mmCIF file of C-alpha atoms in Angstrom:
data_model
loop_
_atom_site.group_PDB
_atom_site.id
_atom_site.type_symbol
_atom_site.label_atom_id
_atom_site.label_comp_id
_atom_site.label_asym_id
_atom_site.label_seq_id
_atom_site.Cartn_x
_atom_site.Cartn_y
_atom_site.Cartn_z
ATOM 1 C CA MET A 1123 29.262 -108.435 83.264
ATOM 2 C CA ASP A 1124 32.859 -108.275 84.506
ATOM 3 C CA THR A 1125 33.976 -104.750 85.445
ATOM 4 C CA SER A 1126 37.301 -105.602 87.099
ATOM 5 C CA GLY A 1127 39.491 -105.769 83.999
ATOM 6 C CA GLU A 1128 41.592 -108.468 85.694
ATOM 7 C CA SER A 1129 40.974 -111.327 83.255
ATOM 8 C CA VAL A 1130 43.732 -112.396 80.879
ATOM 9 C CA VAL A 1131 41.593 -111.408 77.892
ATOM 10 C CA SER A 1132 41.019 -107.934 79.346
ATOM 11 C CA ILE A 1133 44.682 -107.368 80.210
ATOM 12 C CA VAL A 1134 45.951 -108.501 76.802
ATOM 13 C CA GLY A 1135 43.197 -106.544 75.080
ATOM 14 C CA HIS A 1136 44.116 -103.331 76.884
ATOM 15 C CA VAL A 1137 47.800 -103.718 76.026
ATOM 16 C CA VAL A 1138 46.886 -104.151 72.342
ATOM 17 C CA VAL A 1139 44.501 -101.179 72.448
ATOM 18 C CA LEU A 1140 47.134 -98.955 74.070
ATOM 19 C CA ALA A 1141 49.714 -99.880 71.415
ATOM 20 C CA MET A 1142 47.222 -99.168 68.627
ATOM 21 C CA PHE A 1143 46.190 -95.885 70.267
ATOM 22 C CA VAL A 1144 49.765 -94.592 70.508
ATOM 23 C CA ASN A 1145 50.300 -95.456 66.831
ATOM 24 C CA VAL A 1146 47.104 -93.643 65.832
ATOM 25 C CA GLY A 1147 47.789 -90.680 68.097
ATOM 26 C CA LEU A 1148 51.294 -90.108 66.759
ATOM 27 C CA ARG A 1149 50.037 -90.149 63.165
ATOM 28 C CA MET A 1150 47.167 -87.736 63.827
ATOM 29 C CA LEU A 1151 49.030 -85.051 65.750
ATOM 30 C CA PRO A 1152 48.104 -81.483 64.742
ATOM 31 C CA ALA A 1153 50.761 -78.868 64.059
ATOM 32 C CA GLU A 1154 49.861 -76.917 67.211
ATOM 33 C CA ARG A 1155 50.061 -78.865 70.458
ATOM 34 C CA PRO A 1156 49.357 -76.749 73.541
ATOM 35 C CA PHE A 1157 50.193 -77.960 77.027
ATOM 36 C CA PRO A 1158 47.758 -80.841 77.784
ATOM 37 C CA TRP A 1159 46.534 -79.558 81.140
ATOM 38 C CA PRO A 1160 43.702 -82.146 81.407
ATOM 39 C CA ALA A 1161 46.343 -84.878 81.629
ATOM 40 C CA LEU A 1162 48.019 -83.128 84.562
ATOM 41 C CA VAL A 1163 44.713 -82.402 86.315
ATOM 42 C CA PHE A 1164 43.415 -85.959 86.098
ATOM 43 C CA VAL A 1165 46.744 -87.557 86.987
ATOM 44 C CA VAL A 1166 46.635 -85.595 90.240
ATOM 45 C CA LEU A 1167 42.907 -86.089 90.908
ATOM 46 C CA ILE A 1168 43.055 -89.807 90.202
ATOM 47 C CA GLY A 1169 46.656 -90.557 91.087
ATOM 48 C CA VAL A 1170 46.707 -89.236 94.647
ATOM 49 C CA PRO A 1171 43.836 -91.374 95.980
ATOM 50 C CA SER A 1172 44.934 -94.321 93.805
ATOM 51 C CA ILE A 1173 48.362 -94.360 95.448
ATOM 52 C CA LEU A 1174 47.057 -93.574 98.944
ATOM 53 C CA GLN A 1175 44.624 -96.478 98.923
ATOM 54 C CA THR A 1176 47.568 -98.888 98.693
ATOM 55 C CA TRP A 1177 48.360 -98.034 102.306
ATOM 56 C CA MET A 1178 44.989 -96.628 103.419
ATOM 57 C CA ALA A 1179 42.187 -99.054 102.583
ATOM 58 C CA PRO A 1180 39.416 -96.682 103.825
ATOM 59 C CA VAL A 1181 40.160 -94.422 100.837
ATOM 60 C CA THR A 1182 38.816 -97.118 98.547
ATOM 61 C CA ASP A 1183 35.764 -97.644 100.747
ATOM 62 C CA VAL A 1184 34.894 -93.957 100.552
ATOM 63 C CA LEU A 1185 35.413 -93.496 96.808
ATOM 64 C CA ALA A 1186 34.563 -96.824 95.194
ATOM 65 C CA ARG A 1187 31.440 -97.722 93.289
ATOM 66 C CA ASP A 1188 29.021 -99.388 95.711
ATOM 67 C CA PRO A 1189 25.582 -100.389 94.384
ATOM 68 C CA HIS A 1190 24.069 -100.782 97.849
ATOM 69 C CA ALA A 1191 25.399 -97.469 99.167
ATOM 70 C CA THR A 1192 24.309 -95.706 95.985
ATOM 71 C CA LEU A 1193 20.803 -97.146 95.670
ATOM 72 C CA ALA A 1194 19.897 -97.600 99.336
ATOM 73 C CA GLN A 1195 21.722 -94.642 100.853
ATOM 74 C CA GLY A 1196 21.704 -92.163 97.982
ATOM 75 C CA GLN A 1197 25.489 -91.927 97.596
ATOM 76 C CA TRP A 1198 25.337 -91.077 93.895
ATOM 77 C CA TRP A 1199 28.602 -89.148 94.079
ATOM 78 C CA ARG A 1200 30.354 -92.522 93.946
ATOM 79 C CA ILE A 1201 29.549 -92.609 90.224
ATOM 80 C CA LEU A 1202 32.174 -89.870 89.833
ATOM 81 C CA THR A 1203 34.603 -90.680 92.652
ATOM 82 C CA ALA A 1204 34.932 -94.277 91.439
ATOM 83 C CA LEU A 1205 37.442 -92.818 88.944
ATOM 84 C CA GLY A 1206 39.947 -92.540 91.790
ATOM 85 C CA ALA A 1207 39.284 -95.941 93.354
ATOM 86 C CA GLN A 1208 41.540 -98.435 91.596
ATOM 87 C CA ASP A 1209 40.426 -101.980 92.343
ATOM 88 C CA GLY A 1210 43.393 -103.794 90.828
ATOM 89 C CA GLY A 1211 46.121 -102.915 93.322
ATOM 90 C CA LEU A 1212 49.254 -100.792 92.931
ATOM 91 C CA VAL A 1213 50.358 -102.299 89.606
ATOM 92 C CA ALA A 1214 46.984 -101.587 88.012
ATOM 93 C CA ALA A 1215 46.992 -98.069 89.482
ATOM 94 C CA VAL A 1216 50.407 -97.246 88.009
ATOM 95 C CA PHE A 1217 49.460 -98.717 84.612
ATOM 96 C CA ASN A 1218 46.219 -96.725 84.570
ATOM 97 C CA LEU A 1219 48.076 -93.512 85.437
ATOM 98 C CA VAL A 1220 50.371 -94.057 82.444
ATOM 99 C CA VAL A 1221 47.322 -94.610 80.254
ATOM 100 C CA ILE A 1222 45.692 -91.449 81.668
ATOM 101 C CA VAL A 1223 48.716 -89.397 80.600
ATOM 102 C CA LEU A 1224 48.755 -90.892 77.109
ATOM 103 C CA ALA A 1225 44.985 -90.804 76.549
ATOM 104 C CA LEU A 1226 44.476 -87.247 77.766
ATOM 105 C CA THR A 1227 47.639 -85.887 76.130
ATOM 106 C CA PHE A 1228 46.800 -87.223 72.676
ATOM 107 C CA GLY A 1229 43.089 -86.632 73.269
ATOM 108 C CA THR A 1230 43.694 -82.982 74.157
ATOM 109 C CA TRP A 1231 45.894 -82.379 71.124
ATOM 110 C CA ILE A 1232 43.446 -84.058 68.754
ATOM 111 C CA TRP A 1233 40.052 -83.015 70.194
ATOM 112 C CA GLY A 1234 40.924 -79.904 72.169
ATOM 113 C CA PRO A 1235 40.987 -79.789 75.997
ATOM 114 C CA TRP A 1236 37.321 -79.374 76.880
ATOM 115 C CA LEU A 1237 35.964 -81.883 74.397
ATOM 116 C CA ALA A 1238 38.648 -84.344 75.485
ATOM 117 C CA VAL A 1239 37.526 -83.940 79.113
ATOM 118 C CA ALA A 1240 33.900 -84.547 78.094
ATOM 119 C CA LEU A 1241 34.821 -87.618 76.050
ATOM 120 C CA TYR A 1242 36.819 -88.837 79.052
ATOM 121 C CA LEU A 1243 34.162 -88.382 81.710
ATOM 122 C CA VAL A 1244 30.983 -89.411 79.876
ATOM 123 C CA PRO A 1245 31.974 -93.068 79.266
ATOM 124 C CA SER A 1246 33.046 -93.387 82.892
ATOM 125 C CA ILE A 1247 29.769 -91.951 84.188
ATOM 126 C CA VAL A 1248 27.639 -94.095 81.878
ATOM 127 C CA LEU A 1249 29.503 -97.342 82.644
ATOM 128 C CA ASN A 1250 29.491 -96.708 86.388
ATOM 129 C CA LEU A 1251 25.755 -96.089 86.227
ATOM 130 C CA LEU A 1252 25.295 -99.352 84.331
ATOM 131 C CA ALA A 1253 27.482 -101.143 86.862
ATOM 132 C CA VAL A 1254 25.279 -99.887 89.694
ATOM 133 C CA LEU A 1255 21.838 -100.118 88.109
ATOM 134 C CA LEU A 1256 22.196 -103.127 85.827
ATOM 135 C CA TRP A 1257 25.165 -105.262 86.815
ATOM 136 C CA GLN A 1258 25.242 -104.615 90.583
ATOM 137 C CA ALA A 1259 29.046 -104.579 90.409
ATOM 138 C CA PRO A 1260 31.159 -102.774 93.032
ATOM 139 C CA GLY A 1261 34.626 -101.463 92.231
ATOM 140 C CA GLY A 1262 36.215 -98.504 90.528
ATOM 141 C CA GLY A 1263 39.042 -97.276 88.363
ATOM 142 C CA SER A 1264 39.852 -94.999 85.454
ATOM 143 C CA SER A 1265 39.829 -97.647 82.732
ATOM 144 C CA PHE A 1266 36.282 -96.884 81.541
ATOM 145 C CA ALA A 1267 37.263 -93.242 81.023
ATOM 146 C CA ASN A 1268 40.571 -94.149 79.392
ATOM 147 C CA ASP A 1269 38.891 -96.621 77.057
ATOM 148 C CA GLY A 1270 36.182 -94.179 76.044
ATOM 149 C CA LEU A 1271 38.577 -91.369 75.143
ATOM 150 C CA MET A 1272 40.979 -93.627 73.265
ATOM 151 C CA PHE A 1273 38.159 -95.060 71.181
ATOM 152 C CA SER A 1274 36.802 -91.597 70.404
ATOM 153 C CA VAL A 1275 40.175 -90.994 68.749
ATOM 154 C CA PHE A 1276 39.838 -94.324 66.933
ATOM 155 C CA ALA A 1277 36.480 -93.114 65.599
ATOM 156 C CA LEU A 1278 38.130 -89.989 64.237
ATOM 157 C CA GLY A 1279 40.888 -92.117 62.729
ATOM 158 C CA LEU A 1280 38.398 -94.372 60.977
ATOM 159 C CA LEU A 1281 36.496 -91.370 59.617
ATOM 160 C CA LEU A 1282 39.413 -89.158 58.633
ATOM 161 C CA GLY A 1283 42.596 -91.207 58.648
ATOM 162 C CA ALA A 1284 45.813 -89.321 59.296
ATOM 163 C CA ALA A 1285 45.502 -85.654 60.177
ATOM 164 C CA ASP A 1286 47.562 -84.529 57.176
ATOM 165 C CA ALA A 1287 45.832 -86.732 54.582
ATOM 166 C CA GLY A 1288 43.495 -85.498 51.891
ATOM 167 C CA ARG A 1289 44.528 -81.854 51.883
ATOM 168 C CA GLY A 1290 45.191 -81.907 48.148
ATOM 169 C CA THR A 1291 48.374 -79.844 48.365
ATOM 170 C CA ALA A 1292 50.964 -82.597 48.811
ATOM 171 C CA THR A 1293 53.531 -83.546 46.187
ATOM 172 C CA PRO A 1294 53.307 -87.173 44.941
ATOM 173 C CA PRO A 1295 55.831 -88.603 47.478
ATOM 174 C CA GLU A 1296 54.175 -86.703 50.312
ATOM 175 C CA ALA A 1297 50.761 -87.817 49.102
ATOM 176 C CA SER A 1298 51.945 -91.433 49.137
ATOM 177 C CA ARG A 1299 53.207 -91.073 52.698
ATOM 178 C CA ALA A 1300 49.916 -89.473 53.727
ATOM 179 C CA ALA A 1301 47.970 -92.317 52.136
ATOM 180 C CA ALA A 1302 50.156 -94.897 53.882
ATOM 181 C CA SER A 1303 49.713 -93.061 57.179
ATOM 182 C CA THR A 1304 45.946 -92.975 56.697
ATOM 183 C CA ALA A 1305 45.878 -96.710 55.981
ATOM 184 C CA SER A 1306 47.954 -97.391 59.103
ATOM 185 C CA VAL A 1307 45.641 -95.258 61.243
ATOM 186 C CA ARG A 1308 42.544 -97.051 59.989
ATOM 187 C CA ILE A 1309 44.086 -100.503 60.395
ATOM 188 C CA CYS A 1310 45.153 -99.757 63.975
ATOM 189 C CA ALA A 1311 41.746 -98.291 64.806
ATOM 190 C CA ALA A 1312 40.040 -101.341 63.265
ATOM 191 C CA ILE A 1313 42.192 -103.657 65.403
ATOM 192 C CA GLY A 1314 41.078 -101.677 68.438
ATOM 193 C CA VAL A 1315 37.435 -102.111 67.474
ATOM 194 C CA ALA A 1316 38.002 -105.856 67.041
ATOM 195 C CA VAL A 1317 39.418 -105.998 70.578
ATOM 196 C CA ALA A 1318 36.347 -104.178 71.907
ATOM 197 C CA ILE A 1319 34.033 -106.679 70.217
ATOM 198 C CA VAL A 1320 36.003 -109.587 71.689
ATOM 199 C CA LEU A 1321 35.757 -108.083 75.174
ATOM 200 C CA VAL A 1322 32.000 -107.661 74.824
ATOM 201 C CA ALA A 1323 31.765 -111.293 73.701
ATOM 202 C CA PHE A 1324 33.619 -112.249 76.897
ATOM 203 C CA ASP A 1325 31.159 -110.223 79.009
ATOM 204 C CA ASP A 1326 33.797 -107.596 79.839
ATOM 205 C CA ALA A 1327 32.302 -104.172 80.540
ATOM 206 C CA HIS A 1328 35.399 -102.454 79.182
ATOM 207 C CA GLY A 1329 34.359 -103.502 75.700
ATOM 208 C CA VAL A 1330 31.116 -101.602 76.233
ATOM 209 C CA ALA A 1331 33.075 -98.505 77.319
ATOM 210 C CA MET A 1332 35.235 -98.784 74.209
ATOM 211 C CA LEU A 1333 32.280 -99.021 71.846
ATOM 212 C CA LEU A 1334 30.550 -96.143 73.651
ATOM 213 C CA GLY A 1335 33.667 -94.016 73.150
ATOM 214 C CA LEU A 1336 33.652 -94.964 69.465
ATOM 215 C CA VAL A 1337 30.040 -93.792 69.112
ATOM 216 C CA LEU A 1338 30.702 -90.578 71.054
ATOM 217 C CA GLY A 1339 33.757 -89.800 68.937
ATOM 218 C CA ALA A 1340 31.827 -90.318 65.710
ATOM 219 C CA GLY A 1341 28.994 -88.164 67.039
ATOM 220 C CA ALA A 1342 31.378 -85.378 68.056
ATOM 221 C CA TRP A 1343 32.968 -85.345 64.608
ATOM 222 C CA LEU A 1344 29.590 -85.372 62.836
ATOM 223 C CA ALA A 1345 28.347 -82.510 65.031
ATOM 224 C CA PHE A 1346 31.493 -80.508 64.282
ATOM 225 C CA ARG A 1347 31.185 -81.208 60.561
ATOM 226 C CA ARG A 1348 27.516 -80.202 60.515
ATOM 227 C CA ARG A 1349 28.273 -76.979 62.375
ATOM 228 C CA THR A 1350 31.121 -76.186 59.980
ATOM 229 C CA VAL A 1351 28.935 -76.774 56.907
ATOM 230 C CA THR A 1352 26.148 -74.639 58.396
ATOM 231 C CA SER A 1353 28.583 -71.844 59.192
ATOM 232 C CA ARG A 1354 30.036 -71.873 55.669
ATOM 233 C CA SER A 1355 26.536 -71.865 54.153
ATOM 234 C CA ALA A 1356 25.594 -68.870 56.264
ATOM 235 C CA GLU A 1357 28.755 -67.026 55.206
ATOM 236 C CA GLY A 1358 28.071 -67.820 51.559
#
């Protein structure tokens, strides 16, 4: 399973996914949008070592995912620090930092800060564990985390459509715009899912991260819905 993300299919797929994600994110924005502090935190935590490793190779050696060091020497912390070890060079590092800002900004506004952080970290941890235990693949980067969070938003888009759709209070023209927005959200999210399936077919681990994010996003929404229904039943 390829974890590098350097194939043509992976690069094109990620560009398509990012375009679809921005479209979905813009159409699902809530009315209140607090400062997205997770985006700032992770840009610093990931960006500093990502840029430093361009001139200081030992930074990568210390942070990167290393199956031998993890399994033979017990360096399990690499499962987390691999987030800051970009293995695609400076261009990939800069691109991933842009994606971090977009994913965590929209993710924070749509999911809330703490859930967005969880949906960002869990796919990265799971995929890095798989890379060590199953695929024996060294490397690193933030793309697993980015993919997981973006696809959690796609899951919400597929389940709900646009954030302002279905409220039942819109006038006919507004209702038509809401319906069109919902259709656009679901089409873009579906295109993203198609990309994920293609990547999996090409043995690209990023497709696995995307589908995991989709499942986590659907699970988070279902858990929230169940809790809301339970709370309303208790109040009634």
